[in-house]
Amino acid sequence: MKAFHKKRRGYGNLMVIFVVTFSRRLRSITNFFLANLAVADFCVGIFCVYQTLTNYLMNSWQLGDFLCKVYMFVHALSYTASILILVVVCTERYLAIVHPIKCRSMLTRRRLRMVIGVVWILAAVYASPRFFYVETISNRLNSGDVDIICIANIKKHNKNVLDVVNLVLLYCAASTQGSP
């Protein structure tokens, strides 16, 4: 049943992306942001869900060190982009309600594309350290088998610093957007 819902979510995201892309009538500011949100969610569905499913079915990471890093990068990129896009949507809605006339002149297509570009770049910069501290680790089990896991190596990063960065960037900064 979960697989059905994941497929349906993937198709739903694809439909949002295609409809907003190909329908001139639906190319509004909010729909542009929602299409980017659908792209981020689609990335989770394609790049993260299937790797996680493979990991659960195989009981070990079978996709190698590079794909482990890519998996963790795309996962962090997707959720960070989702959070930042939601912040942008909230900010845009706030401006549209509080300053409707000024908002129309401020939010041009060029500026919208630039904002979304900055969102994806910030998300990629935020996610990029995973290429350095995520790796596959082999554990020899009592049965003699080798279990390989894809995990953040605690020796290569400071978890407390990462938690503070997450709190400040993805919660505190996002929470202050749009407040008067």
Short mmCIF file of C-alpha atoms in Angstrom, two decimals:
data_model
loop_
_atom_site.label_atom_id
_atom_site.label_comp_id
_atom_site.label_asym_id
_atom_site.label_seq_id
_atom_site.Cartn_x
_atom_site.Cartn_y
_atom_site.Cartn_z
CA MET A 1 0.00 0.00 0.00
CA LYS A 2 2.87 2.39 0.79
CA ALA A 3 4.34 1.80 -2.67
CA PHE A 4 1.01 2.80 -4.22
CA HIS A 5 0.95 6.09 -2.30
CA LYS A 6 4.57 6.84 -3.18
CA LYS A 7 3.87 6.25 -6.88
CA ARG A 8 0.75 8.38 -6.69
CA ARG A 9 2.74 11.16 -4.98
CA GLY A 10 5.38 10.95 -7.73
CA TYR A 11 2.75 11.16 -10.46
CA GLY A 12 1.04 14.03 -8.64
CA ASN A 13 4.30 15.96 -8.48
CA LEU A 14 4.97 15.28 -12.16
CA MET A 15 1.48 16.50 -13.03
CA VAL A 16 2.02 19.74 -11.07
CA ILE A 17 5.36 20.31 -12.82
CA PHE A 18 3.96 19.61 -16.30
CA VAL A 19 0.74 21.58 -15.84
CA VAL A 20 2.50 24.67 -14.51
CA THR A 21 5.16 24.40 -17.21
CA PHE A 22 2.86 23.91 -20.19
CA SER A 23 -0.27 25.85 -19.20
CA ARG A 24 0.11 29.60 -19.72
CA ARG A 25 -3.00 30.23 -17.65
CA LEU A 26 -1.47 28.59 -14.57
CA ARG A 27 1.86 30.43 -14.62
CA SER A 28 1.21 32.49 -11.52
CA ILE A 29 3.78 33.41 -8.90
CA THR A 30 2.43 30.94 -6.35
CA ASN A 31 2.16 28.14 -8.91
CA PHE A 32 5.76 28.76 -9.96
CA PHE A 33 6.82 28.26 -6.35
CA LEU A 34 4.58 25.22 -5.95
CA ALA A 35 6.08 23.67 -9.09
CA ASN A 36 9.53 24.08 -7.54
CA LEU A 37 8.22 22.52 -4.34
CA ALA A 38 6.96 19.61 -6.46
CA VAL A 39 10.45 19.27 -8.00
CA ALA A 40 11.99 19.03 -4.52
CA ASP A 41 9.41 16.45 -3.45
CA PHE A 42 9.90 14.53 -6.70
CA CYS A 43 13.66 14.39 -5.97
CA VAL A 44 12.91 12.79 -2.62
CA GLY A 45 10.60 10.29 -4.31
CA ILE A 46 13.03 9.33 -7.06
CA PHE A 47 16.42 9.58 -5.39
CA CYS A 48 15.69 8.78 -1.77
CA VAL A 49 12.68 6.51 -1.45
CA TYR A 50 14.00 3.80 -3.79
CA GLN A 51 17.45 3.79 -2.21
CA THR A 52 15.86 3.46 1.23
CA LEU A 53 13.63 0.67 -0.03
CA THR A 54 16.68 -1.10 -1.50
CA ASN A 55 18.47 -0.72 1.81
CA TYR A 56 15.57 -2.26 3.74
CA LEU A 57 15.14 -5.13 1.30
CA MET A 58 18.84 -5.97 1.17
CA ASN A 59 19.50 -5.30 4.89
CA SER A 60 22.74 -3.67 3.80
CA TRP A 61 23.81 -0.73 1.64
CA GLN A 62 24.60 -2.20 -1.78
CA LEU A 63 24.95 0.98 -3.85
CA GLY A 64 28.55 1.92 -3.00
CA ASP A 65 30.21 4.87 -1.30
CA PHE A 66 29.56 7.44 -4.05
CA LEU A 67 25.82 6.75 -4.23
CA CYS A 68 25.72 6.86 -0.42
CA LYS A 69 27.06 10.41 -0.57
CA VAL A 70 24.70 11.33 -3.42
CA TYR A 71 21.74 9.82 -1.55
CA MET A 72 22.45 11.87 1.59
CA PHE A 73 23.16 15.01 -0.48
CA VAL A 74 19.92 14.78 -2.48
CA HIS A 75 17.95 14.01 0.65
CA ALA A 76 19.32 17.11 2.43
CA LEU A 77 19.01 19.21 -0.76
CA SER A 78 15.37 18.24 -1.18
CA TYR A 79 14.18 18.89 2.34
CA THR A 80 16.17 22.13 2.59
CA ALA A 81 14.80 23.37 -0.74
CA SER A 82 11.28 22.42 0.40
CA ILE A 83 11.64 24.40 3.61
CA LEU A 84 13.13 27.43 1.85
CA ILE A 85 10.49 27.36 -0.91
CA LEU A 86 7.75 27.28 1.72
CA VAL A 87 9.38 30.30 3.37
CA VAL A 88 9.41 32.09 0.00
CA VAL A 89 5.74 31.19 -0.61
CA CYS A 90 4.78 32.50 2.83
CA THR A 91 6.77 35.69 2.28
CA GLU A 92 5.21 36.21 -1.15
CA ARG A 93 1.70 35.64 0.23
CA TYR A 94 2.40 38.05 3.09
CA LEU A 95 3.58 40.73 0.65
CA ALA A 96 0.61 40.10 -1.66
CA ILE A 97 -1.84 40.57 1.21
CA VAL A 98 -0.20 43.43 3.10
CA HIS A 99 1.28 45.33 0.12
CA PRO A 100 -0.73 44.18 -2.95
CA ILE A 101 0.18 47.02 -5.31
CA LYS A 102 3.84 47.16 -4.39
CA CYS A 103 4.05 43.35 -4.57
CA ARG A 104 3.01 43.24 -8.24
CA SER A 105 5.81 45.59 -9.27
CA MET A 106 8.39 43.96 -6.98
CA LEU A 107 7.84 40.35 -7.97
CA THR A 108 8.78 40.22 -11.63
CA ARG A 109 9.45 36.95 -13.45
CA ARG A 110 13.16 37.70 -13.49
CA ARG A 111 13.24 38.28 -9.73
CA LEU A 112 11.19 35.15 -9.08
CA ARG A 113 13.60 33.03 -11.08
CA MET A 114 16.49 34.65 -9.26
CA VAL A 115 14.91 33.94 -5.85
CA ILE A 116 14.27 30.30 -6.74
CA GLY A 117 17.82 30.01 -8.10
CA VAL A 118 19.17 31.37 -4.82
CA VAL A 119 16.96 28.93 -2.88
CA TRP A 120 18.34 25.93 -4.79
CA ILE A 121 21.93 27.22 -4.53
CA LEU A 122 21.56 27.76 -0.77
CA ALA A 123 20.06 24.29 -0.41
CA ALA A 124 22.94 22.78 -2.41
CA VAL A 125 25.55 24.66 -0.35
CA TYR A 126 23.84 23.53 2.85
CA ALA A 127 23.72 19.90 1.65
CA SER A 128 27.22 19.74 0.11
CA PRO A 129 29.17 18.88 3.29
CA ARG A 130 27.53 15.46 3.13
CA PHE A 131 30.00 14.62 0.36
CA PHE A 132 32.77 14.93 2.98
CA TYR A 133 31.41 13.33 6.12
CA VAL A 134 28.97 10.69 4.84
CA GLU A 135 30.41 7.31 3.94
CA THR A 136 29.74 3.62 3.92
CA ILE A 137 30.91 1.74 6.98
CA SER A 138 31.37 -2.03 7.10
CA ASN A 139 30.51 -3.99 10.22
CA ARG A 140 31.37 -7.66 10.65
CA LEU A 141 28.43 -9.44 12.23
CA ASN A 142 28.64 -12.40 14.65
CA SER A 143 27.37 -14.63 11.84
CA GLY A 144 30.43 -13.70 9.77
CA ASP A 145 28.44 -11.61 7.28
CA VAL A 146 29.44 -8.04 6.53
CA ASP A 147 26.80 -5.35 7.03
CA ILE A 148 27.43 -2.13 5.11
CA ILE A 149 25.63 1.02 6.22
CA CYS A 150 25.42 4.49 4.71
CA ILE A 151 25.83 6.94 7.58
CA ALA A 152 27.35 10.22 8.66
CA ASN A 153 30.77 9.47 10.13
CA ILE A 154 30.75 11.06 13.57
CA LYS A 155 34.55 11.41 13.45
CA LYS A 156 34.33 13.69 10.41
CA HIS A 157 31.79 16.19 11.74
CA ASN A 158 30.63 17.75 14.95
CA LYS A 159 27.00 16.78 15.53
CA ASN A 160 26.42 19.66 17.96
CA VAL A 161 27.58 22.23 15.39
CA LEU A 162 25.40 20.59 12.75
CA ASP A 163 22.39 20.68 15.08
CA VAL A 164 22.94 24.40 15.79
CA VAL A 165 23.28 25.15 12.06
CA ASN A 166 20.05 23.22 11.41
CA LEU A 167 18.26 25.09 14.18
CA VAL A 168 19.44 28.53 13.07
CA LEU A 169 19.13 28.13 9.29
CA LEU A 170 16.12 25.88 8.92
CA TYR A 171 14.03 26.86 11.92
CA CYS A 172 14.90 30.26 13.38
CA ALA A 173 15.66 32.04 10.10
CA ALA A 174 12.66 30.42 8.41
CA SER A 175 10.38 31.33 11.33
CA THR A 176 11.30 35.02 11.21
CA GLN A 177 10.40 35.45 7.53
CA GLY A 178 7.31 37.48 6.86
CA SER A 179 6.96 38.75 10.41
CA PRO A 180 6.47 42.52 10.60
#
